[in-house]
Amino acid sequence: FIQANGWSIDTTMDGGIIYGGENYWLDPLESGKTEESGMVCRLDSQGNNLWWDFVYNSGCTHIYSIRQLSQGGYIAAGQAWTLENGTQGILIKYAPETGIESSDVSPTVEISEISPNPFFSNLNITCNLPEQTNASLTVYDLGGRIVDVAEAGSFPAGEHTVQWIPSEELSAGCYLIRLQTDTGRDVRNCVYLD
């Protein structure tokens, strides 16, 4: 490719990064002609490239948003252009990656509420656990780095509310709260305003 632009970035359940955008490349069949396609790229927590997809099919020109699904795959929304239909929206679903088991994510292990969101001084994180388990509530920045551990230890079954008070050094921005248990996990976004 000769130029790539990113439009969407999100942290994955394993602390990696998924981002989407657009890719410009030189058409080998037509000398000097520039073509464009949507682009999806998956990085690990260290920023190493795991895989990418230059989305040429269906006339996809841009990926504006991409998110990981609770089953481990991804859903991307973007724009496509064809001579027959002109410009229109496009939705692409990616299957779970090899090694990500859908049974690893239980719908009953969840962060049911975070409030207030956005927040200034402290954040209340409410989670539901179907059984007694070891659990951790970890805060990540959008680069996949651990910012803080809000709570960790053994929890009985039921609903629990944990209060996270960011350190004074923390910058305003978007963060991810990850609930990890022995039987499943869940991730929610929050916005800190200092």
mmCIF file of C-alpha atoms in Angstrom:
data_model
loop_
_atom_site.group_PDB
_atom_site.id
_atom_site.type_symbol
_atom_site.label_atom_id
_atom_site.label_comp_id
_atom_site.label_asym_id
_atom_site.label_seq_id
_atom_site.Cartn_x
_atom_site.Cartn_y
_atom_site.Cartn_z
ATOM 1 C CA PHE A 1 0.000 0.000 0.000
ATOM 2 C CA ILE A 2 1.112 3.580 -0.519
ATOM 3 C CA GLN A 3 -0.943 5.250 2.196
ATOM 4 C CA ALA A 4 -3.198 4.080 5.013
ATOM 5 C CA ASN A 5 -5.543 6.103 7.207
ATOM 6 C CA GLY A 6 -7.157 4.890 10.441
ATOM 7 C CA TRP A 7 -10.731 5.789 11.399
ATOM 8 C CA SER A 8 -11.534 3.448 14.288
ATOM 9 C CA ILE A 9 -9.522 1.868 17.099
ATOM 10 C CA ASP A 10 -10.589 -0.368 19.976
ATOM 11 C CA THR A 11 -8.948 -2.630 22.538
ATOM 12 C CA THR A 12 -9.628 -6.353 22.217
ATOM 13 C CA MET A 13 -10.491 -8.743 25.053
ATOM 14 C CA ASP A 14 -6.901 -9.981 25.240
ATOM 15 C CA GLY A 15 -5.467 -6.458 25.564
ATOM 16 C CA GLY A 16 -4.567 -6.145 21.878
ATOM 17 C CA ILE A 17 -5.802 -3.568 19.377
ATOM 18 C CA ILE A 18 -8.151 -3.720 16.392
ATOM 19 C CA TYR A 19 -8.395 -0.790 14.035
ATOM 20 C CA GLY A 20 -10.095 0.023 10.782
ATOM 21 C CA GLY A 21 -9.630 2.608 8.081
ATOM 22 C CA GLU A 22 -8.793 2.970 4.429
ATOM 23 C CA ASN A 23 -5.890 1.914 2.248
ATOM 24 C CA TYR A 24 -4.645 3.529 -0.979
ATOM 25 C CA TRP A 25 -2.605 1.408 -3.382
ATOM 26 C CA LEU A 26 -1.294 1.463 -6.933
ATOM 27 C CA ASP A 27 -3.274 -0.714 -9.338
ATOM 28 C CA PRO A 28 -0.732 -3.090 -10.969
ATOM 29 C CA LEU A 29 -2.937 -3.437 -14.064
ATOM 30 C CA GLU A 30 -3.232 0.294 -14.693
ATOM 31 C CA SER A 31 0.100 2.081 -14.352
ATOM 32 C CA GLY A 32 -0.045 5.065 -12.000
ATOM 33 C CA LYS A 33 -3.729 4.619 -11.090
ATOM 34 C CA THR A 34 -4.487 4.807 -7.354
ATOM 35 C CA GLU A 35 -7.215 2.546 -5.915
ATOM 36 C CA GLU A 36 -8.687 2.492 -2.423
ATOM 37 C CA SER A 37 -10.084 -0.183 -0.165
ATOM 38 C CA GLY A 38 -11.222 -0.639 3.403
ATOM 39 C CA MET A 39 -8.598 -1.889 5.849
ATOM 40 C CA VAL A 40 -8.717 -3.823 9.127
ATOM 41 C CA CYS A 41 -5.603 -4.508 11.219
ATOM 42 C CA ARG A 42 -5.188 -6.587 14.395
ATOM 43 C CA LEU A 43 -2.259 -5.934 16.771
ATOM 44 C CA ASP A 44 -1.194 -7.711 19.949
ATOM 45 C CA SER A 45 -0.732 -5.888 23.274
ATOM 46 C CA GLN A 46 2.853 -4.973 22.290
ATOM 47 C CA GLY A 47 1.787 -3.406 18.982
ATOM 48 C CA ASN A 48 2.984 -6.304 16.807
ATOM 49 C CA ASN A 49 0.903 -6.951 13.688
ATOM 50 C CA LEU A 50 -1.056 -10.233 13.978
ATOM 51 C CA TRP A 51 -3.104 -9.968 10.767
ATOM 52 C CA TRP A 52 -4.677 -7.473 8.399
ATOM 53 C CA ASP A 53 -7.384 -7.460 5.766
ATOM 54 C CA PHE A 54 -7.459 -5.049 2.846
ATOM 55 C CA VAL A 55 -11.188 -5.238 2.123
ATOM 56 C CA TYR A 56 -11.425 -5.199 -1.683
ATOM 57 C CA ASN A 57 -14.627 -7.207 -1.976
ATOM 58 C CA SER A 58 -18.063 -5.562 -2.299
ATOM 59 C CA GLY A 59 -16.448 -2.275 -3.333
ATOM 60 C CA CYS A 60 -15.530 -1.444 0.292
ATOM 61 C CA THR A 61 -13.615 1.855 0.388
ATOM 62 C CA HIS A 62 -13.599 2.728 4.123
ATOM 63 C CA ILE A 63 -14.019 1.050 7.513
ATOM 64 C CA TYR A 64 -15.309 3.678 9.955
ATOM 65 C CA SER A 65 -15.942 1.520 13.027
ATOM 66 C CA ILE A 66 -14.853 -1.919 14.221
ATOM 67 C CA ARG A 67 -15.545 -3.681 17.523
ATOM 68 C CA GLN A 68 -14.893 -7.109 18.989
ATOM 69 C CA LEU A 69 -17.970 -9.248 19.628
ATOM 70 C CA SER A 70 -18.470 -11.127 22.883
ATOM 71 C CA GLN A 71 -18.046 -14.390 20.928
ATOM 72 C CA GLY A 72 -14.541 -13.329 19.896
ATOM 73 C CA GLY A 73 -15.121 -12.222 16.290
ATOM 74 C CA TYR A 74 -15.376 -8.658 14.987
ATOM 75 C CA ILE A 75 -18.015 -6.489 13.340
ATOM 76 C CA ALA A 76 -17.001 -3.644 11.038
ATOM 77 C CA ALA A 77 -19.110 -0.874 9.530
ATOM 78 C CA GLY A 78 -18.016 1.215 6.603
ATOM 79 C CA GLN A 79 -18.683 2.552 3.154
ATOM 80 C CA ALA A 80 -18.776 0.828 -0.214
ATOM 81 C CA TRP A 81 -18.983 2.188 -3.736
ATOM 82 C CA THR A 82 -20.045 0.368 -6.875
ATOM 83 C CA LEU A 83 -20.864 1.628 -10.337
ATOM 84 C CA GLU A 84 -24.316 0.032 -10.139
ATOM 85 C CA ASN A 85 -25.349 1.268 -6.656
ATOM 86 C CA GLY A 86 -23.147 4.287 -5.961
ATOM 87 C CA THR A 87 -22.182 4.911 -2.319
ATOM 88 C CA GLN A 88 -23.809 2.788 0.382
ATOM 89 C CA GLY A 89 -23.124 1.423 3.865
ATOM 90 C CA ILE A 90 -21.465 -1.945 4.368
ATOM 91 C CA LEU A 91 -21.337 -4.305 7.363
ATOM 92 C CA ILE A 92 -18.668 -7.028 7.598
ATOM 93 C CA LYS A 93 -18.516 -9.762 10.236
ATOM 94 C CA TYR A 94 -15.224 -11.523 10.979
ATOM 95 C CA ALA A 95 -15.273 -15.004 12.506
ATOM 96 C CA PRO A 96 -13.526 -15.598 15.849
ATOM 97 C CA GLU A 97 -9.763 -15.937 15.556
ATOM 98 C CA THR A 98 -8.081 -19.297 15.897
ATOM 99 C CA GLY A 99 -7.586 -20.009 19.575
ATOM 100 C CA ILE A 100 -10.488 -17.860 20.758
ATOM 101 C CA GLU A 101 -13.208 -20.142 22.027
ATOM 102 C CA SER A 102 -16.719 -18.744 22.160
ATOM 103 C CA SER A 103 -17.399 -20.827 25.258
ATOM 104 C CA ASP A 104 -14.679 -18.800 27.031
ATOM 105 C CA VAL A 105 -17.055 -15.857 27.248
ATOM 106 C CA SER A 106 -20.085 -16.454 29.419
ATOM 107 C CA PRO A 107 -23.034 -14.072 29.090
ATOM 108 C CA THR A 108 -23.699 -14.386 32.820
ATOM 109 C CA VAL A 109 -20.280 -12.976 33.767
ATOM 110 C CA GLU A 110 -20.824 -9.310 33.056
ATOM 111 C CA ILE A 111 -20.213 -5.732 33.984
ATOM 112 C CA SER A 112 -23.855 -4.706 34.279
ATOM 113 C CA GLU A 113 -23.300 -0.992 34.913
ATOM 114 C CA ILE A 114 -20.633 1.671 35.189
ATOM 115 C CA SER A 115 -21.676 5.039 36.549
ATOM 116 C CA PRO A 116 -21.444 7.882 36.227
ATOM 117 C CA ASN A 117 -20.029 7.748 32.723
ATOM 118 C CA PRO A 118 -18.300 10.108 31.896
ATOM 119 C CA PHE A 119 -16.943 10.644 35.422
ATOM 120 C CA PHE A 120 -14.741 13.153 37.265
ATOM 121 C CA SER A 121 -13.550 11.642 40.537
ATOM 122 C CA ASN A 122 -14.712 8.038 41.001
ATOM 123 C CA LEU A 123 -16.450 5.333 38.988
ATOM 124 C CA ASN A 124 -18.852 2.727 40.336
ATOM 125 C CA ILE A 125 -18.474 -0.619 38.548
ATOM 126 C CA THR A 126 -21.257 -3.138 39.093
ATOM 127 C CA CYS A 127 -20.711 -6.725 37.995
ATOM 128 C CA ASN A 128 -22.680 -9.976 38.175
ATOM 129 C CA LEU A 129 -21.022 -13.291 38.929
ATOM 130 C CA PRO A 130 -23.007 -16.547 38.569
ATOM 131 C CA GLU A 131 -20.832 -18.420 41.067
ATOM 132 C CA GLN A 132 -18.033 -17.883 43.570
ATOM 133 C CA THR A 133 -14.871 -17.198 41.607
ATOM 134 C CA ASN A 134 -11.556 -15.409 41.474
ATOM 135 C CA ALA A 135 -12.082 -12.149 39.628
ATOM 136 C CA SER A 136 -10.255 -8.977 38.700
ATOM 137 C CA LEU A 137 -11.437 -5.589 37.457
ATOM 138 C CA THR A 138 -8.533 -4.132 35.486
ATOM 139 C CA VAL A 139 -8.376 -0.707 33.817
ATOM 140 C CA TYR A 140 -6.603 -0.388 30.440
ATOM 141 C CA ASP A 141 -5.787 2.601 28.271
ATOM 142 C CA LEU A 142 -6.584 2.432 24.541
ATOM 143 C CA GLY A 143 -3.033 1.305 23.845
ATOM 144 C CA GLY A 144 -3.722 -1.904 25.794
ATOM 145 C CA ARG A 145 -1.537 -0.937 28.778
ATOM 146 C CA ILE A 146 -2.732 -1.641 32.321
ATOM 147 C CA VAL A 147 -3.503 1.621 34.118
ATOM 148 C CA ASP A 148 -4.808 0.242 37.425
ATOM 149 C CA VAL A 149 -6.416 -2.766 39.080
ATOM 150 C CA ALA A 150 -9.683 -1.590 40.615
ATOM 151 C CA GLU A 151 -10.238 -4.846 42.528
ATOM 152 C CA ALA A 152 -8.946 -8.420 42.524
ATOM 153 C CA GLY A 153 -9.593 -11.461 44.669
ATOM 154 C CA SER A 154 -12.181 -14.116 45.470
ATOM 155 C CA PHE A 155 -15.819 -13.013 45.108
ATOM 156 C CA PRO A 156 -19.000 -14.849 46.139
ATOM 157 C CA ALA A 157 -21.794 -15.324 43.579
ATOM 158 C CA GLY A 158 -24.114 -12.361 43.012
ATOM 159 C CA GLU A 159 -23.954 -8.660 42.253
ATOM 160 C CA HIS A 160 -20.957 -6.602 43.386
ATOM 161 C CA THR A 161 -20.181 -2.890 43.134
ATOM 162 C CA VAL A 162 -16.572 -1.734 43.205
ATOM 163 C CA GLN A 163 -15.507 1.900 43.333
ATOM 164 C CA TRP A 164 -12.506 2.901 41.232
ATOM 165 C CA ILE A 165 -10.751 6.152 42.135
ATOM 166 C CA PRO A 166 -8.134 7.068 39.502
ATOM 167 C CA SER A 167 -4.747 8.328 40.612
ATOM 168 C CA GLU A 168 -4.077 12.061 40.428
ATOM 169 C CA GLU A 169 -1.522 11.459 37.638
ATOM 170 C CA LEU A 170 -4.088 9.863 35.311
ATOM 171 C CA SER A 171 -4.867 11.905 32.180
ATOM 172 C CA ALA A 172 -8.398 12.552 30.983
ATOM 173 C CA GLY A 173 -9.485 10.166 28.237
ATOM 174 C CA CYS A 174 -11.175 6.908 27.289
ATOM 175 C CA TYR A 175 -10.386 3.740 29.240
ATOM 176 C CA LEU A 176 -11.492 0.112 29.214
ATOM 177 C CA ILE A 177 -12.692 -1.759 32.299
ATOM 178 C CA ARG A 178 -12.130 -5.521 31.987
ATOM 179 C CA LEU A 179 -13.778 -8.062 34.276
ATOM 180 C CA GLN A 180 -11.844 -11.355 34.172
ATOM 181 C CA THR A 181 -12.977 -14.470 36.063
ATOM 182 C CA ASP A 182 -12.154 -18.160 36.027
ATOM 183 C CA THR A 183 -15.149 -18.783 33.749
ATOM 184 C CA GLY A 184 -15.508 -15.695 31.553
ATOM 185 C CA ARG A 185 -14.883 -12.016 30.964
ATOM 186 C CA ASP A 186 -16.528 -8.758 29.935
ATOM 187 C CA VAL A 187 -15.232 -5.343 28.830
ATOM 188 C CA ARG A 188 -16.858 -1.895 29.073
ATOM 189 C CA ASN A 189 -15.691 1.588 28.022
ATOM 190 C CA CYS A 190 -15.566 4.652 30.291
ATOM 191 C CA VAL A 191 -14.566 8.285 29.892
ATOM 192 C CA TYR A 192 -12.542 10.086 32.571
ATOM 193 C CA LEU A 193 -12.762 13.870 32.741
ATOM 194 C CA ASP A 194 -10.273 15.578 35.075
#
